[in-house]
Amino acid sequence: MMKQMSARAHVALGQTFLLGTLLMIAMLLGIIPDEERALLEGRATLAEAVAVNGSALVTQSNLNRLEATLGLIVGRNDDLLSASVRHESGRALVTIGNHQELWRPTAEAKSTGSQIVVPLWSRDRPWGQVELRFRPLRSEGWLGYLQGKELQLMAFMSLLSFGLFYLYLGKMLELLDPSQAVPPHVRSALDSLAEGLLVMDSKERIVLANQAFAGLVGRTADDLMGQKVGELDWITDEDDSEGAAVLPWTKALTSGESQLNDMIRILDFEGNMRTFILNCSPVLGSGDQAGGALISLDDVTQLEEHKAKLSAAKGEAEAANQAKSEFLANMSHEIRTPMNSILGFTDVLRRGYEKNEVDRQKYLSTIRSSGEHLLQLINDVLDLSKVESGRLEVENIAFAPHTVIQEVVNLLSIKAKEKQISLTFEPEGLQPAQIHSDPTRLRQIITNLASNAIRFTDQGGVTLRAKLIEIDQGLRFCIEVRDTGMGVPDEAKEAIFDPFVQADSSVTRRFGGTGLGLPISRRFARILGGDIIVGSDPSGGSIFAVIIDPGPLDGVQLLGPEELSTIEVEPVLPGSAQWHFPEARVLVVDDGEENRELVGLVLEEVGLVVDGAENGQVGVEMARRIDYDVILMDMQMPVMDGYTATKALRSEGIETPIYALTANAMDGFEQECIAIGCCGYLVKPVEIDLLLDTMAALLGGQRAAVPTPAPSSSAESFGSPVAEPEIGTTDSRLVSRLASNPRFRPIIEKFVGRLAIKLEAMESAHETGDLTELASLAHWLKGAGGMVGFDEFHGPAETLEILAKEAKLEEIETALSELRGLAARIALPGEVES
């Protein structure tokens, strides 16, 4: 409260205290008359007179006269309320007034200001006493103290003098106030400044403050007058013991030099910390000593907050950049390893270095598995992106969880055998015969965890255990993946679930991996209503527990471990299946003749009736006349494209499932297809297995496992992937990967014939500057080349399409030259056979 009092009030209050002290001294010295003391002295004099007269009358035994005298005295003295003559035996002989009620006996019969005891003597012996009861001069207790004349005088003089001093000082300070030396218009200008301004004297006392600074500390400019600057709530980076010595204004007064751009903080009147850039310039006084200082404060609180946020963002960006660098390094390693196998064994086959058909099949299997590994890397990145963007879709269907687990065990058993470790499935307790969840995502989770466990285990084995557990939310299905490998350090048990992170950088060098499997798996598990928890096995190794929501289990049959052990899951290997389709009719709408023929050949081989249309307009007319079961629609065609055709069919109420066929696989394309009415899309070059799987899902096709046929140079079955071509050449000729199947050779020959025409059209479009036509032709080649097995055309054709759309004329010639070179290297089926 004292800090909030103005300097004027401080001085007035000090002077009032000084005056009060002088009054008290004067009272003690008796300089000021004391009315109460005078009254007491008068009462004492009266009592002495009564004592002398009373003693004489008692000696004469004249009590009647004594009674008359006391009655006269009481009657004539208003302050004397009652009187009594009491014998030393204690008996009251004479009583004047209501003495018995008014008198208050005291210890040892002592006199007070309101009761006086006068001893009476008879000759030389004590006879008794006269008791005089006077009116009290003041009330008892605090009330009596407050009624004292001294206190009343002190209070009166203090209040009166404080008011007079305050008014007097106001007039005097107007003459002495340095702020009054500033003209009003200048003071108004200083108050209009957004930055705070202070002027202080040589003793660091404020002599002038503008409204900006006064408002900051919640005071008025007058209230700040005379207060020391250092007493405000400044915050410095120094210790409290040294804080005063390093304040900028102290340095300015001491050194006589200006202090510029010092950073300082202060707590404002709301308790918030504010940051200022402070400039302090000394004001010269007499001699060389500074007589004061001028302080300006520029508020940079928001800038400092932004700076802190930028610093935090910089740290996050650097961490993200580091993670990206590590990810790119890991991905580079992961991609180069299978690419080395693909390119190396492809070159071996191209040069004819294989010794026999067994080696050839082995090399082709290696190329395929390496390609699948690359595809898995891409899928991991896409899955993570979908999860983080919230666009991942999951199913909720009934399936047997033990079947999914056993399929994973069967799939990964080869990897375990290669490392000479065990891989087993051990169910614990009763298991539900089926649960409701997403079998594909669960299979992906278990595969990721089991693959990791095998990769990090050199001795012992990996065990998968499934069981029902009860937690707060109810029953949950738990799959534990236990290994006897290197284990996971406690400090890394959460970090390993961050994207691109592994427990130790040496792990990447030794075992490989991108660090995406665990983050994706945990996100999948959480989407499925659970989580992944990592622990340590006391016997060594690690335990990854996958917990998911099994859905309602009411009425679901529970199977024991013995029953589950009798259920065998036969894996369906690629290339060992035949398809059986019900009668159905399919329309293929594509401007590429070879595309229509290839898709038609595959679908007709599994028993479907296939019609073709060369553009969207023809396709719409055919779909109006014939009730098709499925329509495969190319999106980019002349006359009428697939977008327009699909919209037209949907607007006419035709609900036939339409699947888009396109070479465009950019992000967002699927949403465009769904928006116009498509059920989904297939990317060119269409994988035959994926095409058949899609048609089976739409038409109810069934796949039956059959023994895998022995490798042959001319596979005839379309229900399995087409056998790889024999590419045993000593030059750099390009041969379609479908060339080994005689059924595809006419399609390949037609494509080669059309390619020459299309390349001439590309040259013509380039010369005339028709970049739209050039982009359309490049798009055709991008899809058609892969469809007939010439995958080498996909990349250059895609590049040409992009260049044409971006009108990069100088680079288009280079792309066309590359395509011409590829076309010159094409060998028709049979031309390179030995």
mmCIF file of N, CA and C in Angstrom, residues 587-664:
data_model
loop_
_atom_site.group_PDB
_atom_site.id
_atom_site.type_symbol
_atom_site.label_atom_id
_atom_site.label_comp_id
_atom_site.label_asym_id
_atom_site.label_seq_id
_atom_site.Cartn_x
_atom_site.Cartn_y
_atom_site.Cartn_z
ATOM 1 N N LEU A 587 -17.735 -55.583 -70.681
ATOM 2 C CA LEU A 587 -17.444 -54.620 -71.748
ATOM 3 C C LEU A 587 -16.125 -53.927 -71.431
ATOM 4 N N VAL A 588 -15.170 -54.003 -72.383
ATOM 5 C CA VAL A 588 -13.882 -53.334 -72.234
ATOM 6 C C VAL A 588 -13.873 -52.135 -73.177
ATOM 7 N N VAL A 589 -13.837 -50.919 -72.602
ATOM 8 C CA VAL A 589 -13.840 -49.684 -73.393
ATOM 9 C C VAL A 589 -12.447 -49.089 -73.325
ATOM 10 N N ASP A 590 -11.707 -49.145 -74.461
ATOM 11 C CA ASP A 590 -10.318 -48.666 -74.488
ATOM 12 C C ASP A 590 -9.971 -48.357 -75.930
ATOM 13 N N ASP A 591 -9.308 -47.214 -76.160
ATOM 14 C CA ASP A 591 -8.932 -46.865 -77.530
ATOM 15 C C ASP A 591 -7.716 -47.657 -78.006
ATOM 16 N N GLY A 592 -7.045 -48.375 -77.097
ATOM 17 C CA GLY A 592 -5.917 -49.220 -77.492
ATOM 18 C C GLY A 592 -6.403 -50.610 -77.868
ATOM 19 N N GLU A 593 -6.253 -50.954 -79.140
ATOM 20 C CA GLU A 593 -6.745 -52.258 -79.600
ATOM 21 C C GLU A 593 -6.054 -53.403 -78.883
ATOM 22 N N GLU A 594 -4.732 -53.272 -78.702
ATOM 23 C CA GLU A 594 -4.008 -54.346 -78.024
ATOM 24 C C GLU A 594 -4.439 -54.474 -76.558
ATOM 25 N N ASN A 595 -4.815 -53.350 -75.935
ATOM 26 C CA ASN A 595 -5.312 -53.417 -74.557
ATOM 27 C C ASN A 595 -6.621 -54.208 -74.498
ATOM 28 N N ARG A 596 -7.533 -53.909 -75.453
ATOM 29 C CA ARG A 596 -8.798 -54.639 -75.472
ATOM 30 C C ARG A 596 -8.587 -56.119 -75.726
ATOM 31 N N GLU A 597 -7.672 -56.411 -76.642
ATOM 32 C CA GLU A 597 -7.432 -57.812 -76.972
ATOM 33 C C GLU A 597 -6.795 -58.562 -75.810
ATOM 34 N N LEU A 598 -5.842 -57.909 -75.125
ATOM 35 C CA LEU A 598 -5.158 -58.584 -74.027
ATOM 36 C C LEU A 598 -6.123 -58.856 -72.874
ATOM 37 N N VAL A 599 -6.873 -57.833 -72.460
ATOM 38 C CA VAL A 599 -7.819 -58.022 -71.361
ATOM 39 C C VAL A 599 -8.884 -59.031 -71.772
ATOM 40 N N GLY A 600 -9.351 -58.936 -73.013
ATOM 41 C CA GLY A 600 -10.362 -59.883 -73.481
ATOM 42 C C GLY A 600 -9.852 -61.305 -73.500
ATOM 43 N N LEU A 601 -8.597 -61.482 -73.908
ATOM 44 C CA LEU A 601 -8.026 -62.823 -73.963
ATOM 45 C C LEU A 601 -7.963 -63.442 -72.568
ATOM 46 N N VAL A 602 -7.529 -62.654 -71.577
ATOM 47 C CA VAL A 602 -7.427 -63.157 -70.205
ATOM 48 C C VAL A 602 -8.805 -63.513 -69.651
ATOM 49 N N LEU A 603 -9.795 -62.634 -69.855
ATOM 50 C CA LEU A 603 -11.120 -62.854 -69.276
ATOM 51 C C LEU A 603 -11.864 -63.974 -70.006
ATOM 52 N N GLU A 604 -11.681 -64.078 -71.312
ATOM 53 C CA GLU A 604 -12.344 -65.161 -72.052
ATOM 54 C C GLU A 604 -11.790 -66.517 -71.650
ATOM 55 N N GLU A 605 -10.505 -66.573 -71.287
ATOM 56 C CA GLU A 605 -9.902 -67.839 -70.901
ATOM 57 C C GLU A 605 -10.519 -68.396 -69.619
ATOM 58 N N VAL A 606 -11.049 -67.525 -68.734
ATOM 59 C CA VAL A 606 -11.676 -67.998 -67.498
ATOM 60 C C VAL A 606 -13.196 -68.092 -67.649
ATOM 61 N N GLY A 607 -13.700 -68.013 -68.916
ATOM 62 C CA GLY A 607 -15.105 -68.297 -69.160
ATOM 63 C C GLY A 607 -16.007 -67.105 -69.261
ATOM 64 N N LEU A 608 -15.483 -65.875 -69.319
ATOM 65 C CA LEU A 608 -16.317 -64.687 -69.418
ATOM 66 C C LEU A 608 -16.495 -64.286 -70.877
ATOM 67 N N VAL A 609 -17.640 -63.680 -71.200
ATOM 68 C CA VAL A 609 -17.902 -63.156 -72.533
ATOM 69 C C VAL A 609 -17.473 -61.693 -72.547
ATOM 70 N N VAL A 610 -16.612 -61.327 -73.504
ATOM 71 C CA VAL A 610 -16.013 -59.986 -73.518
ATOM 72 C C VAL A 610 -16.342 -59.293 -74.820
ATOM 73 N N ASP A 611 -16.844 -58.021 -74.717
ATOM 74 C CA ASP A 611 -17.037 -57.152 -75.878
ATOM 75 C C ASP A 611 -16.091 -55.966 -75.741
ATOM 76 N N GLY A 612 -15.742 -55.359 -76.881
ATOM 77 C CA GLY A 612 -14.836 -54.225 -76.854
ATOM 78 C C GLY A 612 -15.433 -53.009 -77.517
ATOM 79 N N ALA A 613 -15.023 -51.836 -77.076
ATOM 80 C CA ALA A 613 -15.438 -50.562 -77.668
ATOM 81 C C ALA A 613 -14.222 -49.657 -77.709
ATOM 82 N N GLU A 614 -14.039 -48.953 -78.878
ATOM 83 C CA GLU A 614 -12.812 -48.180 -79.080
ATOM 84 C C GLU A 614 -12.856 -46.781 -78.470
ATOM 85 N N ASN A 615 -14.002 -46.309 -77.986
ATOM 86 C CA ASN A 615 -14.065 -45.012 -77.308
ATOM 87 C C ASN A 615 -15.304 -44.956 -76.429
ATOM 88 N N GLY A 616 -15.427 -43.867 -75.667
ATOM 89 C CA GLY A 616 -16.511 -43.763 -74.717
ATOM 90 C C GLY A 616 -17.885 -43.694 -75.361
ATOM 91 N N GLN A 617 -17.986 -43.058 -76.533
ATOM 92 C CA GLN A 617 -19.286 -42.932 -77.182
ATOM 93 C C GLN A 617 -19.828 -44.287 -77.615
ATOM 94 N N VAL A 618 -18.937 -45.102 -78.219
ATOM 95 C CA VAL A 618 -19.346 -46.450 -78.620
ATOM 96 C C VAL A 618 -19.693 -47.280 -77.393
ATOM 97 N N GLY A 619 -18.888 -47.111 -76.334
ATOM 98 C CA GLY A 619 -19.149 -47.868 -75.116
ATOM 99 C C GLY A 619 -20.506 -47.534 -74.511
ATOM 100 N N VAL A 620 -20.884 -46.240 -74.508
ATOM 101 C CA VAL A 620 -22.182 -45.841 -73.961
ATOM 102 C C VAL A 620 -23.315 -46.443 -74.778
ATOM 103 N N GLU A 621 -23.175 -46.411 -76.119
ATOM 104 C CA GLU A 621 -24.226 -46.974 -76.971
ATOM 105 C C GLU A 621 -24.376 -48.472 -76.740
ATOM 106 N N MET A 622 -23.249 -49.194 -76.585
ATOM 107 C CA MET A 622 -23.321 -50.636 -76.351
ATOM 108 C C MET A 622 -23.919 -50.930 -74.976
ATOM 109 N N ALA A 623 -23.565 -50.140 -73.968
ATOM 110 C CA ALA A 623 -24.096 -50.358 -72.623
ATOM 111 C C ALA A 623 -25.591 -50.075 -72.556
ATOM 112 N N ARG A 624 -26.093 -49.205 -73.443
ATOM 113 C CA ARG A 624 -27.531 -48.957 -73.490
ATOM 114 C C ARG A 624 -28.291 -50.163 -74.058
ATOM 115 N N ARG A 625 -27.659 -50.856 -75.029
ATOM 116 C CA ARG A 625 -28.332 -51.974 -75.702
ATOM 117 C C ARG A 625 -28.202 -53.281 -74.933
ATOM 118 N N ILE A 626 -27.039 -53.496 -74.291
ATOM 119 C CA ILE A 626 -26.747 -54.789 -73.678
ATOM 120 C C ILE A 626 -26.569 -54.590 -72.174
ATOM 121 N N ASP A 627 -27.116 -55.507 -71.418
ATOM 122 C CA ASP A 627 -27.019 -55.456 -69.957
ATOM 123 C C ASP A 627 -25.731 -56.153 -69.527
ATOM 124 N N TYR A 628 -24.646 -55.396 -69.381
ATOM 125 C CA TYR A 628 -23.355 -55.973 -68.996
ATOM 126 C C TYR A 628 -23.283 -56.144 -67.479
ATOM 127 N N ASP A 629 -22.459 -57.107 -67.068
ATOM 128 C CA ASP A 629 -22.248 -57.343 -65.636
ATOM 129 C C ASP A 629 -21.143 -56.445 -65.084
ATOM 130 N N VAL A 630 -20.141 -56.150 -65.903
ATOM 131 C CA VAL A 630 -19.036 -55.268 -65.500
ATOM 132 C C VAL A 630 -18.593 -54.493 -66.724
ATOM 133 N N ILE A 631 -18.209 -53.218 -66.493
ATOM 134 C CA ILE A 631 -17.623 -52.394 -67.559
ATOM 135 C C ILE A 631 -16.242 -51.941 -67.103
ATOM 136 N N LEU A 632 -15.215 -52.223 -67.937
ATOM 137 C CA LEU A 632 -13.857 -51.729 -67.687
ATOM 138 C C LEU A 632 -13.651 -50.538 -68.605
ATOM 139 N N MET A 633 -13.454 -49.362 -68.023
ATOM 140 C CA MET A 633 -13.489 -48.106 -68.765
ATOM 141 C C MET A 633 -12.145 -47.390 -68.706
ATOM 142 N N ASP A 634 -11.527 -47.192 -69.893
ATOM 143 C CA ASP A 634 -10.328 -46.349 -69.965
ATOM 144 C C ASP A 634 -10.764 -44.898 -69.763
ATOM 145 N N MET A 635 -9.933 -44.100 -69.089
ATOM 146 C CA MET A 635 -10.322 -42.732 -68.765
ATOM 147 C C MET A 635 -9.962 -41.730 -69.844
ATOM 148 N N GLN A 636 -8.876 -41.952 -70.574
ATOM 149 C CA GLN A 636 -8.462 -40.981 -71.597
ATOM 150 C C GLN A 636 -8.601 -41.643 -72.978
ATOM 151 N N MET A 637 -9.598 -41.179 -73.750
ATOM 152 C CA MET A 637 -9.874 -41.719 -75.083
ATOM 153 C C MET A 637 -10.332 -40.592 -75.995
ATOM 154 N N PRO A 638 -10.163 -40.765 -77.294
ATOM 155 C CA PRO A 638 -10.689 -39.765 -78.229
ATOM 156 C C PRO A 638 -12.209 -39.854 -78.327
ATOM 157 N N VAL A 639 -12.794 -38.901 -78.990
ATOM 158 C CA VAL A 639 -14.238 -38.794 -79.223
ATOM 159 C C VAL A 639 -14.981 -38.521 -77.917
ATOM 160 N N MET A 640 -14.942 -39.495 -76.989
ATOM 161 C CA MET A 640 -15.541 -39.314 -75.666
ATOM 162 C C MET A 640 -14.672 -40.046 -74.653
ATOM 163 N N ASP A 641 -14.204 -39.303 -73.619
ATOM 164 C CA ASP A 641 -13.333 -39.949 -72.632
ATOM 165 C C ASP A 641 -14.152 -40.722 -71.607
ATOM 166 N N GLY A 642 -13.422 -41.433 -70.751
ATOM 167 C CA GLY A 642 -14.085 -42.286 -69.770
ATOM 168 C C GLY A 642 -14.875 -41.515 -68.730
ATOM 169 N N TYR A 643 -14.419 -40.302 -68.381
ATOM 170 C CA TYR A 643 -15.138 -39.498 -67.391
ATOM 171 C C TYR A 643 -16.547 -39.161 -67.910
ATOM 172 N N THR A 644 -16.587 -38.665 -69.145
ATOM 173 C CA THR A 644 -17.872 -38.276 -69.730
ATOM 174 C C THR A 644 -18.780 -39.481 -69.919
ATOM 175 N N ALA A 645 -18.186 -40.597 -70.384
ATOM 176 C CA ALA A 645 -18.982 -41.800 -70.614
ATOM 177 C C ALA A 645 -19.568 -42.335 -69.309
ATOM 178 N N THR A 646 -18.774 -42.346 -68.257
ATOM 179 C CA THR A 646 -19.266 -42.850 -66.967
ATOM 180 C C THR A 646 -20.390 -41.971 -66.439
ATOM 181 N N LYS A 647 -20.204 -40.653 -66.530
ATOM 182 C CA LYS A 647 -21.250 -39.742 -66.063
ATOM 183 C C LYS A 647 -22.545 -39.940 -66.864
ATOM 184 N N ALA A 648 -22.394 -40.167 -68.180
ATOM 185 C CA ALA A 648 -23.579 -40.352 -69.015
ATOM 186 C C ALA A 648 -24.334 -41.619 -68.624
ATOM 187 N N LEU A 649 -23.596 -42.702 -68.371
ATOM 188 C CA LEU A 649 -24.240 -43.960 -67.982
ATOM 189 C C LEU A 649 -24.938 -43.820 -66.630
ATOM 190 N N ARG A 650 -24.282 -43.150 -65.697
ATOM 191 C CA ARG A 650 -24.895 -42.990 -64.377
ATOM 192 C C ARG A 650 -26.120 -42.070 -64.446
ATOM 193 N N SER A 651 -26.060 -41.068 -65.295
ATOM 194 C CA SER A 651 -27.210 -40.153 -65.407
ATOM 195 C C SER A 651 -28.428 -40.843 -66.007
ATOM 196 N N GLU A 652 -28.201 -41.919 -66.785
ATOM 197 C CA GLU A 652 -29.303 -42.670 -67.385
ATOM 198 C C GLU A 652 -29.790 -43.785 -66.475
ATOM 199 N N GLY A 653 -29.230 -43.885 -65.275
ATOM 200 C CA GLY A 653 -29.689 -44.886 -64.318
ATOM 201 C C GLY A 653 -29.049 -46.250 -64.482
ATOM 202 N N ILE A 654 -28.020 -46.375 -65.288
ATOM 203 C CA ILE A 654 -27.335 -47.669 -65.466
ATOM 204 C C ILE A 654 -26.413 -47.879 -64.268
ATOM 205 N N GLU A 655 -26.653 -48.935 -63.504
ATOM 206 C CA GLU A 655 -25.929 -49.178 -62.262
ATOM 207 C C GLU A 655 -24.874 -50.264 -62.402
ATOM 208 N N THR A 656 -24.529 -50.643 -63.604
ATOM 209 C CA THR A 656 -23.499 -51.661 -63.822
ATOM 210 C C THR A 656 -22.191 -51.223 -63.178
ATOM 211 N N PRO A 657 -21.499 -52.115 -62.444
ATOM 212 C CA PRO A 657 -20.199 -51.748 -61.872
ATOM 213 C C PRO A 657 -19.224 -51.316 -62.965
ATOM 214 N N ILE A 658 -18.602 -50.138 -62.768
ATOM 215 C CA ILE A 658 -17.633 -49.602 -63.734
ATOM 216 C C ILE A 658 -16.294 -49.459 -63.025
ATOM 217 N N TYR A 659 -15.263 -50.094 -63.573
ATOM 218 C CA TYR A 659 -13.905 -49.979 -63.047
ATOM 219 C C TYR A 659 -13.071 -49.199 -64.051
ATOM 220 N N ALA A 660 -12.353 -48.201 -63.553
ATOM 221 C CA ALA A 660 -11.523 -47.366 -64.419
ATOM 222 C C ALA A 660 -10.231 -48.103 -64.766
ATOM 223 N N LEU A 661 -9.843 -48.021 -66.041
ATOM 224 C CA LEU A 661 -8.542 -48.510 -66.494
ATOM 225 C C LEU A 661 -7.718 -47.293 -66.881
ATOM 226 N N THR A 662 -6.580 -47.084 -66.219
ATOM 227 C CA THR A 662 -5.822 -45.859 -66.484
ATOM 228 C C THR A 662 -4.357 -46.046 -66.159
ATOM 229 N N ALA A 663 -3.539 -45.253 -66.806
ATOM 230 C CA ALA A 663 -2.115 -45.225 -66.469
ATOM 231 C C ALA A 663 -1.813 -44.139 -65.457
ATOM 232 N N ASN A 664 -2.847 -43.436 -64.998
ATOM 233 C CA ASN A 664 -2.678 -42.368 -64.013
ATOM 234 C C ASN A 664 -2.852 -42.950 -62.621
#
